[in-house]
Coordinates of C-alpha atoms in Angstrom, one line a residue:
M1 CA 1.5 153.7 15.3
P2 CA 4.7 151.9 13.8
Q3 CA 2.7 148.7 14.7
T4 CA -0.5 149.9 13.4
R5 CA 1.7 151.7 10.2
A6 CA 3.0 148.2 9.6
A7 CA -0.2 147.0 9.6
L8 CA -1.3 148.6 7.1
T9 CA 1.3 148.3 4.8
R10 CA 0.6 144.3 5.0
R11 CA -2.5 144.3 4.6
R12 CA -1.9 146.4 1.2
V13 CA 0.3 143.7 0.4
L14 CA -2.2 140.8 0.9
L15 CA -4.9 142.2 -1.4
A16 CA -2.7 143.5 -4.1
A17 CA -1.3 140.1 -4.1
A18 CA -4.8 138.3 -3.6
T19 CA -6.0 140.9 -7.0
E20 CA -2.3 139.5 -8.8
L21 CA -3.3 135.8 -8.0
A22 CA -6.9 136.3 -8.9
R23 CA -6.2 137.4 -11.6
Y24 CA -3.1 135.4 -12.9
G25 CA -2.8 131.9 -11.3
Y26 CA 0.1 131.6 -8.8
A27 CA 2.5 130.7 -12.1
G28 CA 1.9 134.5 -13.5
T29 CA 2.6 136.3 -11.0
S30 CA 4.7 138.9 -9.5
L31 CA 5.6 140.3 -6.6
T32 CA 7.5 143.7 -8.8
R33 CA 3.8 143.9 -9.7
I34 CA 2.4 142.8 -5.8
A35 CA 4.8 145.5 -4.9
S36 CA 3.6 148.4 -7.3
Q37 CA -0.2 148.1 -7.0
A38 CA 0.7 148.1 -3.2
G39 CA 2.7 151.7 -2.9
V40 CA 6.0 149.7 -1.6
T41 CA 9.3 148.7 -2.4
V42 CA 9.8 144.7 -3.0
G43 CA 12.5 145.0 -0.3
A44 CA 9.4 146.3 2.4
L45 CA 7.1 143.6 0.3
T46 CA 9.7 140.6 1.7
F47 CA 9.3 142.2 5.2
H48 CA 6.2 140.9 6.0
F49 CA 5.8 138.4 3.6
R50 CA 9.5 136.4 3.0
C51 CA 8.3 134.8 -0.5
K52 CA 5.7 134.5 -3.2
P53 CA 4.4 130.8 -1.4
T54 CA 4.7 132.5 1.8
L55 CA 3.0 135.5 0.7
A56 CA 0.0 132.9 -1.4
R57 CA -0.7 131.5 1.4
G58 CA -1.5 134.3 3.2
V59 CA -4.0 135.2 0.7
Y60 CA -5.4 131.6 1.1
E61 CA -5.7 131.5 4.5
E62 CA -7.6 135.0 4.9
G63 CA -10.2 132.9 1.6
A64 CA -10.5 130.0 3.3
A65 CA -11.1 132.3 6.9
A66 CA -14.2 133.9 4.9
T67 CA -14.8 130.5 3.3
R68 CA -15.1 129.2 6.6
T69 CA -16.9 131.7 8.8
A70 CA -20.1 132.5 5.6
V71 CA -20.7 128.3 5.3
E72 CA -21.1 129.0 9.0
R73 CA -24.2 131.9 8.5
A74 CA -25.3 129.3 6.2
L75 CA -25.6 126.2 7.8
G76 CA -27.6 128.0 11.0
R77 CA -30.3 129.7 8.6
S78 CA -32.5 126.7 8.2
R79 CA -33.0 123.5 10.0
L80 CA -33.9 121.7 6.3
P81 CA -30.4 120.1 5.2
L82 CA -31.6 121.0 1.7
Q83 CA -32.5 124.5 2.2
N84 CA -29.3 123.9 3.5
V85 CA -27.1 123.5 0.7
I86 CA -29.4 126.4 -1.5
D87 CA -28.3 129.0 1.3
L88 CA -24.3 127.6 1.1
T89 CA -24.6 128.2 -3.0
H90 CA -26.4 131.9 -2.2
E91 CA -22.9 132.5 0.1
V92 CA -20.4 131.0 -1.9
A93 CA -22.0 132.9 -5.0
R94 CA -22.2 136.2 -3.1
L95 CA -18.5 135.5 -2.2
L96 CA -16.7 134.6 -5.0
R97 CA -18.5 137.7 -6.6
S98 CA -17.6 139.8 -4.1
D99 CA -14.5 139.0 -2.2
I100 CA -10.9 139.4 -3.7
T101 CA -9.3 136.7 -1.3
V102 CA -11.5 134.3 -2.0
Q103 CA -11.2 134.6 -5.5
A104 CA -7.8 134.2 -5.2
A105 CA -8.2 130.7 -2.9
S106 CA -9.6 129.4 -5.8
R107 CA -7.8 130.2 -8.1
L108 CA -4.6 128.9 -5.7
S109 CA -6.4 125.6 -5.7
R110 CA -7.0 125.9 -9.2
D111 CA -3.5 125.7 -9.3
A112 CA -2.8 122.9 -6.9
A113 CA -0.5 121.3 -9.3
C114 CA 1.9 124.6 -8.0
T115 CA -0.1 124.6 -4.7
G116 CA -1.2 122.0 -2.7
Y117 CA -4.4 123.9 -1.8
D118 CA -8.3 122.5 -2.1
W119 CA -10.7 125.3 -1.1
H120 CA -13.3 124.0 -2.5
R121 CA -13.3 121.5 -0.1
L122 CA -14.1 123.8 2.1
W123 CA -17.9 124.0 1.2
L124 CA -18.5 121.4 -1.1
G125 CA -17.9 119.0 1.7
E126 CA -20.7 120.2 3.5
V127 CA -22.9 120.5 0.6
E128 CA -21.4 116.4 0.5
R129 CA -23.4 115.7 4.1
L130 CA -25.9 118.3 3.0
A131 CA -26.6 116.1 0.0
D132 CA -25.8 112.4 2.3
T133 CA -28.3 113.7 4.7
A134 CA -31.5 114.8 2.5
Q135 CA -31.5 111.6 0.7
G136 CA -31.6 109.7 4.3
R137 CA -35.0 111.5 5.0
G138 CA -36.3 111.0 1.7
D139 CA -36.2 114.8 1.2
L140 CA -34.6 113.9 -2.6
G141 CA -37.0 113.9 -5.7
E142 CA -37.6 110.5 -7.1
S143 CA -34.6 111.0 -10.2
C144 CA -32.2 112.5 -7.4
T145 CA -29.9 111.1 -6.3
A146 CA -26.7 113.0 -3.1
E147 CA -24.3 112.1 -6.2
L148 CA -26.5 114.5 -8.3
L149 CA -27.7 117.3 -5.9
C150 CA -23.7 117.9 -5.4
C151 CA -23.1 118.0 -9.4
L152 CA -25.4 120.4 -9.5
V153 CA -24.2 123.0 -7.0
V154 CA -21.3 122.8 -8.6
C155 CA -22.0 123.8 -11.7
M156 CA -24.4 126.2 -10.1
L157 CA -21.5 127.8 -8.8
A158 CA -19.0 127.5 -11.6
R159 CA -20.6 130.9 -13.2
F160 CA -19.5 132.4 -10.0
D161 CA -15.7 130.7 -9.7
A162 CA -15.1 131.8 -13.4
P163 CA -16.3 135.4 -13.7
P164 CA -14.6 137.1 -16.3
V165 CA -16.2 134.6 -18.7
H166 CA -19.3 133.9 -17.1
A167 CA -20.2 136.5 -15.0
S168 CA -23.3 139.0 -15.3
A169 CA -22.9 142.9 -14.7
S170 CA -23.9 143.0 -11.2
L171 CA -23.5 140.7 -8.1
H172 CA -28.0 141.3 -7.7
E173 CA -27.7 140.0 -11.9
D174 CA -25.9 136.9 -11.2
L175 CA -27.5 135.7 -7.5
E176 CA -30.8 136.7 -8.7
A177 CA -30.0 134.7 -12.0
L178 CA -28.5 131.8 -9.6
T179 CA -32.3 131.7 -7.8
Q180 CA -33.7 131.7 -11.0
L181 CA -31.9 128.4 -11.5
W182 CA -33.2 126.3 -8.5
C183 CA -36.7 127.5 -9.2
L184 CA -35.6 125.2 -13.0
A185 CA -34.4 122.1 -10.3
L186 CA -36.4 121.8 -7.3
G187 CA -39.1 120.4 -8.9
P188 CA -36.6 116.9 -10.2
V189 CA -34.2 117.6 -7.2
A190 CA -36.9 118.1 -4.0
A191 CA -39.5 115.0 -2.8
R192 CA -42.9 115.9 -4.1
R193 CA -44.1 115.3 -0.2
S194 CA -40.6 117.9 1.6
P195 CA -41.2 121.3 2.9
A196 CA -41.4 124.8 1.3
L197 CA -38.0 125.8 -0.3
L198 CA -36.8 128.8 -1.0
P199 CA -34.5 129.1 -3.9
G200 CA -33.5 132.7 -3.1
G201 CA -31.9 131.1 0.0
S202 CA -33.5 132.1 3.8
P203 CA -33.7 135.5 5.4
Q204 CA -30.7 136.9 6.3
G205 CA -30.4 137.6 10.4

């Protein structure tokens, strides 16, 4: 029972910290506010996470783990590299709207001068690899390169990476907007002989 209670307390602290970090960034995060939101004393907080860098690392690692799992899930849905790219954007978009630890990991990475984290590489590295593969296979349109495809993906996901500014009222609306963007983009992005692609993402198993 004590271990369970301790684990629950640690979890509350972690989620409160993720909310704080996502909203205010690393420099603006307050351990006092995190403790208050988690319903614990600062002493209890520092028992589980001795300092702000340790707490930030715990939050980042949680968000990074969720991202790696989502990337693996996306890559397993299709054998077509360009479809994998589409599927990846939908997975990352969902995470950025629904998982506070991922939102915090993204914000920590934007505060890289303070933290040194690079959450975006967890998925952008895969996009780059898939884009190169698609280009090598001749799956990209004449006016599209692997580099341009990567730029397109970054731009598409920017609205999810800064939700207070760009997000719609619901996750469903934002994912539908992402689908429509792919509908508009696939004409010049995909080669004419490319197999049919699903702009809304591959069916989830």
